[in-house]
Coordinates of C-alpha atoms and ligand atoms in Angstrom, one line a residue:
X1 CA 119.5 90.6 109.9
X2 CA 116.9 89.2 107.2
X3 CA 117.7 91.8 104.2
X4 CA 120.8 93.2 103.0
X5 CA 120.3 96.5 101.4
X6 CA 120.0 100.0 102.2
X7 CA 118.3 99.2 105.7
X8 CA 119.7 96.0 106.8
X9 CA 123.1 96.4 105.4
X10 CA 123.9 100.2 107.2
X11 CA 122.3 98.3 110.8
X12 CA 124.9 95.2 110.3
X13 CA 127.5 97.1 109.8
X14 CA 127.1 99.8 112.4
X15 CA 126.2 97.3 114.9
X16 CA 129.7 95.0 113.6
X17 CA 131.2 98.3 114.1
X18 CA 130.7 98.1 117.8
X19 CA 131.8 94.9 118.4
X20 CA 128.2 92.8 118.0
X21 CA 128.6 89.7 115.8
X22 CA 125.9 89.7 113.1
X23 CA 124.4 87.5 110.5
X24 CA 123.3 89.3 107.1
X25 CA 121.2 87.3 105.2
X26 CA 119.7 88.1 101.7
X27 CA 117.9 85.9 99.2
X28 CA 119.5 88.2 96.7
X29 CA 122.8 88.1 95.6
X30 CA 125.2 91.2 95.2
X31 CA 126.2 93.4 93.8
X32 CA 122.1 93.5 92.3
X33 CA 119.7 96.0 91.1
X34 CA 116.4 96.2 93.6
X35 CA 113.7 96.3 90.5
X36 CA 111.4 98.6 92.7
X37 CA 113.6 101.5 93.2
X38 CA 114.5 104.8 90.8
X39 CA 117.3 105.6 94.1
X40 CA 117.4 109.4 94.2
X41 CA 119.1 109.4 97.8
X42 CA 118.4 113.7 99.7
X43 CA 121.1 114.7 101.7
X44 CA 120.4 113.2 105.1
X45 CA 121.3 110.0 103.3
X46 CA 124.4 111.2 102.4
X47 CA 125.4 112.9 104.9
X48 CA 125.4 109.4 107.2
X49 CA 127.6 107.9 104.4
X50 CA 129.8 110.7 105.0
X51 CA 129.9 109.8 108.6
X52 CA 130.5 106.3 107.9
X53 CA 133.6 106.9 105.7
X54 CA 131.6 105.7 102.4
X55 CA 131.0 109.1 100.5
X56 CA 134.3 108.5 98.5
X57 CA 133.6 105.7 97.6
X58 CA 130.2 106.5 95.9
X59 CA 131.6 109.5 94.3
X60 CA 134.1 107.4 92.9
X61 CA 131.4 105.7 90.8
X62 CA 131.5 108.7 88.8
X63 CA 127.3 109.2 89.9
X64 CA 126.9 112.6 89.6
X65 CA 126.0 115.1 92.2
X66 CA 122.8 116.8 92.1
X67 CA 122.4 120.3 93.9
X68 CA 119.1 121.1 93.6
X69 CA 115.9 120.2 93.3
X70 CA 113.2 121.7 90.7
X71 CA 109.0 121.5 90.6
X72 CA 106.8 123.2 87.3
X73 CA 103.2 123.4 88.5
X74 CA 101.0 126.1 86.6
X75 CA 102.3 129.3 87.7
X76 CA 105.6 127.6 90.5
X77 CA 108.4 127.4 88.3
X78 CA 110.9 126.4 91.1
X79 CA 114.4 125.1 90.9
X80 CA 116.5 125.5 94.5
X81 CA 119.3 124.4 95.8
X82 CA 119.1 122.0 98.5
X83 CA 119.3 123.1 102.4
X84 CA 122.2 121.0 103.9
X85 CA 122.0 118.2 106.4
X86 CA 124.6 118.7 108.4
X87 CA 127.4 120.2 106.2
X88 CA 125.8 118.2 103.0
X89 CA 124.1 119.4 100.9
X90 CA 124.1 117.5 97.9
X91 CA 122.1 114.2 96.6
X92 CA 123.0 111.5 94.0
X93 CA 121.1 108.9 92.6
X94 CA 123.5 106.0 92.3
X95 CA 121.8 102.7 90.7
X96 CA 120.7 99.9 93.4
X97 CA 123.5 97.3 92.3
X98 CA 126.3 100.5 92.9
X99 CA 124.8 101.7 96.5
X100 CA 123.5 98.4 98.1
X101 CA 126.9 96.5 96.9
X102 CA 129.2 99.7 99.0
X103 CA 126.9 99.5 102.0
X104 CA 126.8 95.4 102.3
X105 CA 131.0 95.3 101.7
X106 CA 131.1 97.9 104.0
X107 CA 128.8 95.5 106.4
X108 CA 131.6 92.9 105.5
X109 CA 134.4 95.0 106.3
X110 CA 133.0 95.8 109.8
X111 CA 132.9 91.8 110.3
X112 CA 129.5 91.2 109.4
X113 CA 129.2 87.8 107.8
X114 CA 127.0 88.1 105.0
X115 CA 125.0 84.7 103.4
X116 CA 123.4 85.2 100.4
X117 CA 120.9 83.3 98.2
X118 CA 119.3 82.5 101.2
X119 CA 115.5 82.7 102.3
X120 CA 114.0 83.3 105.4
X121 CA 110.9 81.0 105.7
X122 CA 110.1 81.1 109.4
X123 CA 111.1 82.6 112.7
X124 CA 112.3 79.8 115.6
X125 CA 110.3 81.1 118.6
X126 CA 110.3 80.3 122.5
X127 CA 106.6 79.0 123.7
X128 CA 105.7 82.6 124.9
X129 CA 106.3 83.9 121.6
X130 CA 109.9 85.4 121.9
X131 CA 111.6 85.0 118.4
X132 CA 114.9 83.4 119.0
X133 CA 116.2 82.5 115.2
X134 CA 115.1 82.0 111.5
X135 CA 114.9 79.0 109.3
X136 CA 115.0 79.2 105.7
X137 CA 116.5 77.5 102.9
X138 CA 119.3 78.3 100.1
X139 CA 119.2 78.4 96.5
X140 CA 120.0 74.8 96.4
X141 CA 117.0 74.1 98.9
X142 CA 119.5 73.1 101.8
X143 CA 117.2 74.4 104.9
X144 CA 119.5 76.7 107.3
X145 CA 118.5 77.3 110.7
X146 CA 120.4 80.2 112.9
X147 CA 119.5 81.4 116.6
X148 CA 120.1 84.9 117.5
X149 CA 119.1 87.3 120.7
X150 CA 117.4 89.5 118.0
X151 CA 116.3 88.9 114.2
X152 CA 115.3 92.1 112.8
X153 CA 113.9 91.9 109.8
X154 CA 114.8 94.2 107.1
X155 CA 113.0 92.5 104.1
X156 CA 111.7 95.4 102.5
X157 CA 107.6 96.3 102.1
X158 CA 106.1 92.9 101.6
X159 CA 108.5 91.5 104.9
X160 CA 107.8 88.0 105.9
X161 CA 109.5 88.9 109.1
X162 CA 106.7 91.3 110.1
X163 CA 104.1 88.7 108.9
X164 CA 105.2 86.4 110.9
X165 CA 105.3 88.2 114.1
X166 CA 101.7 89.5 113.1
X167 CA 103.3 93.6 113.2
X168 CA 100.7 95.8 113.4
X169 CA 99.9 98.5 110.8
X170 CA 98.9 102.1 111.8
X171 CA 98.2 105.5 109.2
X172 CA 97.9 102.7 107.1
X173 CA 96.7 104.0 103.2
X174 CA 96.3 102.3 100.0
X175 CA 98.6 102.7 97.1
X176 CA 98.5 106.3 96.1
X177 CA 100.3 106.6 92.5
X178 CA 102.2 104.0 90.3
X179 CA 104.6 104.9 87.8
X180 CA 106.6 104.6 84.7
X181 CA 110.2 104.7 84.6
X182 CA 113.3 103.9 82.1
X183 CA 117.3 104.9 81.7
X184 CA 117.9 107.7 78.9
X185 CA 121.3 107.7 77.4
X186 CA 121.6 111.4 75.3
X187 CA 119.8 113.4 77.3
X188 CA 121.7 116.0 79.3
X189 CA 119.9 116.4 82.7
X190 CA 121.8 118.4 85.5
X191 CA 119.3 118.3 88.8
X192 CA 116.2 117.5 89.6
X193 CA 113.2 118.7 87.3
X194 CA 109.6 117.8 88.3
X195 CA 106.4 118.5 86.3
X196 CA 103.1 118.5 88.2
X197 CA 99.6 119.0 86.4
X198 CA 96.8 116.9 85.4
X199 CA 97.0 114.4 88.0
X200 CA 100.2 113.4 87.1
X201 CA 103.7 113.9 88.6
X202 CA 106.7 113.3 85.6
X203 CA 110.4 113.8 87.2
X204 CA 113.8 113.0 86.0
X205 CA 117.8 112.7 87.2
X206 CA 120.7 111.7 86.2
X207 CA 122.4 108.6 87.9
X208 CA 125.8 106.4 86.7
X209 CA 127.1 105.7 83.5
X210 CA 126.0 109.0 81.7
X211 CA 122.1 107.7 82.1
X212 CA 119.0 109.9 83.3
X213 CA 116.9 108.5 85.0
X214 CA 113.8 109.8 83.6
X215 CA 109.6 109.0 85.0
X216 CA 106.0 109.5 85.2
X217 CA 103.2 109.1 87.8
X218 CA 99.3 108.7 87.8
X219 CA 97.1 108.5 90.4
X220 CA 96.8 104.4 91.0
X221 CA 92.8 104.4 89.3
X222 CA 94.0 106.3 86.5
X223 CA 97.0 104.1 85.9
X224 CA 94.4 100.8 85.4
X225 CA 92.7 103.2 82.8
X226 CA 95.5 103.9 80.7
X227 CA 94.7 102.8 77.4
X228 CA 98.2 101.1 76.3
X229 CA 101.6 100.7 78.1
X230 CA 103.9 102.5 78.6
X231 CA 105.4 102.9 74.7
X232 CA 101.8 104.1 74.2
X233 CA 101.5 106.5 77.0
X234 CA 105.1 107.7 78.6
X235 CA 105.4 110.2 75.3
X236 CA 102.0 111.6 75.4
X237 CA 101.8 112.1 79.4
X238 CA 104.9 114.5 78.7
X239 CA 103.7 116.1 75.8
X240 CA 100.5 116.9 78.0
X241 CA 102.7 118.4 81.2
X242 CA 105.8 119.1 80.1
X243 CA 105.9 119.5 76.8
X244 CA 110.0 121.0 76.1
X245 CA 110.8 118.2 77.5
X246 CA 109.2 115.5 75.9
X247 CA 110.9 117.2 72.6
X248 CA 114.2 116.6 74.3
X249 CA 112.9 112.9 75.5
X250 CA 111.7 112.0 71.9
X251 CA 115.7 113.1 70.7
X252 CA 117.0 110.5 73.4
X253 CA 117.1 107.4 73.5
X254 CA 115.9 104.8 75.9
X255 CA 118.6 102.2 76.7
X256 CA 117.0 100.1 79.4
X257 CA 113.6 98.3 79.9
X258 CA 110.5 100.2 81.3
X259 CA 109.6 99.3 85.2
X260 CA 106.7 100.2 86.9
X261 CA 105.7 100.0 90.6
X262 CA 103.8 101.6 93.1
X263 CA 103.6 100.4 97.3
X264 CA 100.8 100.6 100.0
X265 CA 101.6 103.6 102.5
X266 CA 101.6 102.2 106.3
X267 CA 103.8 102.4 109.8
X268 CA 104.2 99.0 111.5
X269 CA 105.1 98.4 115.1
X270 CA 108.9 98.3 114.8
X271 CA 109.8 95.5 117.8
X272 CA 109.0 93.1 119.7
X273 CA 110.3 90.3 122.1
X274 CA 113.2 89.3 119.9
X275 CA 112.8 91.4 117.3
X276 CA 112.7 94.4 115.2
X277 CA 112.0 95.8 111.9
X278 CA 113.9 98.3 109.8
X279 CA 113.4 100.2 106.4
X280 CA 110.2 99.7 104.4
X281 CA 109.8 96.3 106.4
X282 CA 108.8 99.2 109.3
X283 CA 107.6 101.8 107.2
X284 CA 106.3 102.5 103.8
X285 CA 105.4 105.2 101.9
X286 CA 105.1 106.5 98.2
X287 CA 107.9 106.9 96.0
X288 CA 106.8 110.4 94.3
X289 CA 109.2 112.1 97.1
X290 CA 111.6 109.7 96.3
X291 CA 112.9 109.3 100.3
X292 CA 112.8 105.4 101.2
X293 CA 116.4 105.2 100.6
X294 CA 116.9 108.2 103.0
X295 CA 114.5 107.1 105.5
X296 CA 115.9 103.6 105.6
X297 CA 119.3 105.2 106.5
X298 CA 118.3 107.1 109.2
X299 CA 116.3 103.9 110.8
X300 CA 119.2 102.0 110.9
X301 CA 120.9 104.4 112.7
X302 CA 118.6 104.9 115.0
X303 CA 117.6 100.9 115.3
X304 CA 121.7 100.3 115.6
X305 CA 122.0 102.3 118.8
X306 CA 118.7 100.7 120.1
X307 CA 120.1 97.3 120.0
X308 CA 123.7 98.1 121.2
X309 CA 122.2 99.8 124.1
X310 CA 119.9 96.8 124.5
X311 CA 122.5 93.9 123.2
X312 CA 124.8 96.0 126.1
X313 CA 123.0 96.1 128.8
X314 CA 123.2 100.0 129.0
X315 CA 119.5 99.8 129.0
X316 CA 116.4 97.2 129.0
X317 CA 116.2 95.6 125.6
X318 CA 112.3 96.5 125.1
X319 CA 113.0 100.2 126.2
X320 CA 115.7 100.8 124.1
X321 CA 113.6 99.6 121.0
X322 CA 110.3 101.0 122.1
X323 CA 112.4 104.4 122.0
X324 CA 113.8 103.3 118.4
X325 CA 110.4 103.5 117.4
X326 CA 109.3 106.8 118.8
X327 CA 112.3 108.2 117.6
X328 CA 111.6 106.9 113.6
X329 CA 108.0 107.6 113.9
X330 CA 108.5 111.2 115.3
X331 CA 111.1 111.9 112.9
X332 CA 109.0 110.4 109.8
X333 CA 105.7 110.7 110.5
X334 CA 106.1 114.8 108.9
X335 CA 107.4 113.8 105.9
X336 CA 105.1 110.4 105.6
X337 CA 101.8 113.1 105.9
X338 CA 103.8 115.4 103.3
X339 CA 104.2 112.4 100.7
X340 CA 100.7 110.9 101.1
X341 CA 99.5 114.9 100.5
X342 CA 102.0 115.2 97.4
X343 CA 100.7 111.8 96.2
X344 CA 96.8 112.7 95.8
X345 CA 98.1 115.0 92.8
X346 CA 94.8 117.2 93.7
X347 CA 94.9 120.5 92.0
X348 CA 95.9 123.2 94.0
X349 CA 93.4 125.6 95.1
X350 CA 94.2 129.2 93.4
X351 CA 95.7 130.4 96.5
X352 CA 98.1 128.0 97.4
X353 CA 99.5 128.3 93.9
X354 CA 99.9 132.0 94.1
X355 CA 101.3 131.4 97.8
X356 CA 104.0 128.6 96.0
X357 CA 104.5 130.6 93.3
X358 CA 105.9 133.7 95.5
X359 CA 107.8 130.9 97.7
X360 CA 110.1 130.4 94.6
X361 CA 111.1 134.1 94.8
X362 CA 112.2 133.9 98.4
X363 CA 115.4 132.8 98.7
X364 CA 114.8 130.9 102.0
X365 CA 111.2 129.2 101.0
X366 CA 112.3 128.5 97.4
X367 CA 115.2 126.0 99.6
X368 CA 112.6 125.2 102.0
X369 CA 110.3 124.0 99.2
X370 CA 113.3 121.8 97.9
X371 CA 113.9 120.5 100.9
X372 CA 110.7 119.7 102.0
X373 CA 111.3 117.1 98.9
X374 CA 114.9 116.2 100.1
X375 CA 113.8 115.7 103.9
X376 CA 115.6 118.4 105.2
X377 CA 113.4 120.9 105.4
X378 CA 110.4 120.1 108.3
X379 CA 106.5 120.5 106.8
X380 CA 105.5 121.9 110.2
X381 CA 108.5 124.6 110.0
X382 CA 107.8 125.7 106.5
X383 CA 104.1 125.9 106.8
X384 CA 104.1 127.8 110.3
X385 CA 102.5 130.9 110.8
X386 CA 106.0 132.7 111.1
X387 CA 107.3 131.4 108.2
X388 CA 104.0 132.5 106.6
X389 CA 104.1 135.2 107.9
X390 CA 107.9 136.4 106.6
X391 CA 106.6 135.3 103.0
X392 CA 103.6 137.3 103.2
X393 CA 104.7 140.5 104.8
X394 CA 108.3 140.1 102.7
X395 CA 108.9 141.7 99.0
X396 CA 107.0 139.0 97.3
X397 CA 103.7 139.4 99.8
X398 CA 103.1 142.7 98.0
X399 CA 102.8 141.1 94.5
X400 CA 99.9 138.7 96.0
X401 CA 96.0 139.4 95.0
X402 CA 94.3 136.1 96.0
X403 CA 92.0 137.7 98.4
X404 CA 92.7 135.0 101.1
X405 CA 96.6 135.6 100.8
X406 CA 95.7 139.6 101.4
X407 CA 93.6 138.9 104.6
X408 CA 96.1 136.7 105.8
X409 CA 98.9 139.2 105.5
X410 CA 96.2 141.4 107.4
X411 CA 96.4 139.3 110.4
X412 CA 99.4 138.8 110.6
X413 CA 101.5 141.4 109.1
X414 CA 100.9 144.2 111.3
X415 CA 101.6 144.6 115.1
X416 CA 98.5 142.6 115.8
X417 CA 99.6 139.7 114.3
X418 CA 101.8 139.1 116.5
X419 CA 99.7 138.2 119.0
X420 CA 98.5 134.8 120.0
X421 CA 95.1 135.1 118.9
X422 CA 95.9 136.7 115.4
X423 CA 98.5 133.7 115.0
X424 CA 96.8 130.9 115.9
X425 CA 93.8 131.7 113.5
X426 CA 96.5 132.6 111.1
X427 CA 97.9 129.0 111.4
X428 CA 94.7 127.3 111.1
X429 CA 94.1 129.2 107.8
X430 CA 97.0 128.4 106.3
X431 CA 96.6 124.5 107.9
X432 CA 92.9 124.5 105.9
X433 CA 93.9 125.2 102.7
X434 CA 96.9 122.5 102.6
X435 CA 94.9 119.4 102.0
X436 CA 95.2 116.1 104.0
X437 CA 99.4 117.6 105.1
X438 CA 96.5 120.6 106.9
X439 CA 94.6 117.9 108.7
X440 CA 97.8 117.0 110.0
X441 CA 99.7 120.0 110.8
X442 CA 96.8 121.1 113.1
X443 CA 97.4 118.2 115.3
X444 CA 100.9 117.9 114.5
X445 CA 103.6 117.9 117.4
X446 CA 106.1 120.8 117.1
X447 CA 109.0 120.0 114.3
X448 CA 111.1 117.3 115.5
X449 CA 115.2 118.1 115.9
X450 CA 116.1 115.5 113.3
X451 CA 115.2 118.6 110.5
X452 CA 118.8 120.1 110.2
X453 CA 118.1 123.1 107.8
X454 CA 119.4 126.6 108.8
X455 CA 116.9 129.1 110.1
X456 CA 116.0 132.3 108.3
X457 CA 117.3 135.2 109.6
Ligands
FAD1 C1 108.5 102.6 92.3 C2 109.4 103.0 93.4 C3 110.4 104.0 93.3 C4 111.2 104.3 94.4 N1 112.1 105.3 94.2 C5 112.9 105.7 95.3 C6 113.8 106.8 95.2 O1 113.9 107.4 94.1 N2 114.5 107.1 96.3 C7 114.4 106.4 97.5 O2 115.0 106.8 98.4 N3 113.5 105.4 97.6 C8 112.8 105.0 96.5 N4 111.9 104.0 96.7 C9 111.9 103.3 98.0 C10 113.1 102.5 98.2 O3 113.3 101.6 97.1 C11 112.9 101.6 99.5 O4 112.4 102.5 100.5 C12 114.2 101.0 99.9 O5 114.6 100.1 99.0 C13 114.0 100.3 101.2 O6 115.1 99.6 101.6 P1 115.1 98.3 102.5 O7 116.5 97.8 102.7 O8 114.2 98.5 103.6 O9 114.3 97.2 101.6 P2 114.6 96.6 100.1 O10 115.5 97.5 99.4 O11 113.3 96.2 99.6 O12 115.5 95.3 100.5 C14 115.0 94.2 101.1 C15 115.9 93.0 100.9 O13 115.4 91.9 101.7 C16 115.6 90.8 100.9 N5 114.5 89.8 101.4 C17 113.2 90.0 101.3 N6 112.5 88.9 101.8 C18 113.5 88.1 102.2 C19 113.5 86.8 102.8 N7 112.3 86.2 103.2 N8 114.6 86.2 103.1 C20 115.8 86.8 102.8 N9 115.9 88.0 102.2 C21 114.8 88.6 101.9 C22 115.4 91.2 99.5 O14 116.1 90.3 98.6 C23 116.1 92.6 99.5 O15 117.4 92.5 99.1 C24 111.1 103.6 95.6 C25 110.2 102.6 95.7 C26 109.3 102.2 94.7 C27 108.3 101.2 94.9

């Protein structure tokens, strides 16, 4: 396993757990901060470290629990509580050095051995390509070489793992939006709130030792053009889109460095003949929905019972993994299209607004619109005609005037609207006005069965 953290760390352990002796390796030493990371961690995270005994543990950091999640854009002024994964239905935003160091002990505990300080160079390969082992070298520059039936890198966006099997990329886009970001020590932030206008995104939470965690995002062109850094232009960006809250930032005080970051937005094949990839090595996307962490988690689960079906013999190695990857894309791919969507920072066309705005007022699609956010709500479920369709025809439809809204509700409020002709024209409405998340929806597969909120009655 090249790459201890929140990917590599959860797949060495759960594969330990089973009996499968693993190497953990990690250039990094822990317990360490991950510079590119502001580690808000939605539900589905946390409802696997439930399952793998760790929840305590994090709670015991004293990290505080965050129940809902909030968005100010014009008119939406939401703030919902989060649909559960599972039985959870809370997040936490636990700093790098506190989560990665819980889930590589934990890798240690389940018999893992972990080296650190050491960097994987190259990949020792068969003549017909199969990758049988790494070489790299230690802090001290003492060159290590290990063989192993499969390396799987987990080595984060920029993996030299997947460069040097040559992994392909596919719904590959640029960098979207780079950001801002410092600690805040005196500022009392329960939650989640987000501000969206003006092409920019600003967000904040609260993570350990009494800090927020507090942000702002611009479209990646814009960010070049900013006239100053970020003492020149964090203050003013708030005062533009949020402007209570910059009066409560400008009483706080910052207590840590600014970081900045943005990443390219891309799948990559996920295996090969002796290997595999995991977390953002496999899959990137932009931070403004906050869900690496989360994903990462959920590939590691999945890639951990690909290789002990594979390192078993239960199945071919090469089918087990090619399902690993169908199973991460199909379960990713919804909220990937989402992010990239959320990441243009477009303004909103008049209707969706109004249509957001009366989605805060229903109880269901104000917690759908969280956790569409907290990945645990499905884009394809919230956006679908029938879910539409309740919104529209429900208490808050009446109080909408947009004319598109009114001959939407038209078509599918009434008896006719429930048939398949009035519905699928409905659908492809709706899909039209949602941006480049509509160009996807109208192709999309139906919603996958990872997406564990409740149904409306
Ligand atoms: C600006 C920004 C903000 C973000 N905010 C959030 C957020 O709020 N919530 C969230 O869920 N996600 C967030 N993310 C994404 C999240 O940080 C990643 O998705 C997550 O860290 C991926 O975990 P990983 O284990 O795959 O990779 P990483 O965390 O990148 O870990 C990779 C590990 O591999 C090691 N490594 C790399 N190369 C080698 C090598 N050659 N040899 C040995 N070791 C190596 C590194 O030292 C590192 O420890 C953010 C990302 C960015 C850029």
């Amino acid at each position: 396993m090249v790459g201890a953290r929140c990917a590599g760390s959860p797949t060495a352990m759960l594969l330990a757990r089973r009996g499968h002796r693993v190497l953990l390796l990690d250039r990094a030493t822990f317990p360490s901060d991950s510079p590119l990371s502001t580690h808000l961690v939605h539900p589905p995270a946390i409802m696997r470290l439930k399952r793998w005994g760790l929840l305590d543990e994090l709670r015991a950091t004293g990290c505080p629990p965050i129940h809902e999640y909030g968005l100010e854009c014009g008119p939406v002024d939401l703030m919902a509580p989060l649909p559960p994964a599972d039985d959870v239905d809370v997040a936490y935003a636990p700093r790098r050095r506190v989560l990665d160091d819980i889930l590589v002990r934990a890798a240690v505990a389940a018999g893992a051995e972990l080296r650190e300080g050491v960097s994987v160079q190259e990949l020792l390969t068969e003549p017909d390509g199969t990758v049988v082992g790494v070489r790299g070298r230690t802090k001290e520059g003492t060159v290590v070489e290990e063989r192993a039936t499969v390396v799987v890198g987990a080595d984060g966006t920029r993996s030299r793992v997947a460069q040097l099997v040559g992994a392909t990329e596919y719904h590959a886009r640029p960098p979207l939006l780079t950001s801002y970001w410092s600690y805040f020590a005196g500022l009392a932030v329960k939650d989640v709130p987000t501000f969206r206008a003006n092409h920019k995104y600003a967000f904040a939470w609260p993570t350990n030792d009494n800090l927020v965690l507090v942000g702002m995002a611009w479209r990646a062109a814009d960010f070049k053009r900013l006239p100053g850094g970020a003492d020149e232009v964090f203050l003013p960006a708030f005062d533009e889109i949020a402007p209570a809250f910059a009066a409560r930032l400008r009483d706080a005080e910052r207590a840590e460095r600014w970081m900045s970051g943005s990443v390219p937005n891309f799948f990559r094949t996920a295996h090969g003949p002796g290997w595999a990839l995991v977390g953002d090595a496999g899959y990137s996307r932009d931070p403004c929905t906050a869900s690496g962490i989360t994903e990462a988690t959920r590939a590691a689960d999945f890639l951990a019972e690909a290789l002990h079906d594979g390192l078993s013999g239960a199945r071919p190695m090469a089918e087990a993994l090619a399902d690993y990857q169908r199973r991460r894309d199909a379960a990713s791919r919804p909220f990937y299209e989402y992010t990239c969507d959320f990441a243009t920072l477009d303004d909103y066309p008049a209707d969706v607004l109004q249509l957001l705005d009366a989605a805060t007022r229903s109880e269901w699609h104000a917690a759908g619109l969280s956790g569409l956010f907290a990945q645990t709500t499905s884009p394809q479920e919230f956006f679908s005609i029938d879910s539409m369709a309740r919104l529209l025809t429900g208490p808050q439809g009446a109080e909408l005037t947009h004319w598109r809204l009114r001959a939407l509700r038209a078509l599918v409020g009434g008896p006719a609207g429930r048939t398949r002709l009035a519905r699928g024209l409905g659908q492809r409405l709706v899909n039209g006005r949602l941006g480049p998340l509509g160009s996807y929806l109208t192709t999309a597969p139906p919603a996958p069965p990872v997406v564990t909120a409740p149904t409306p009655s």
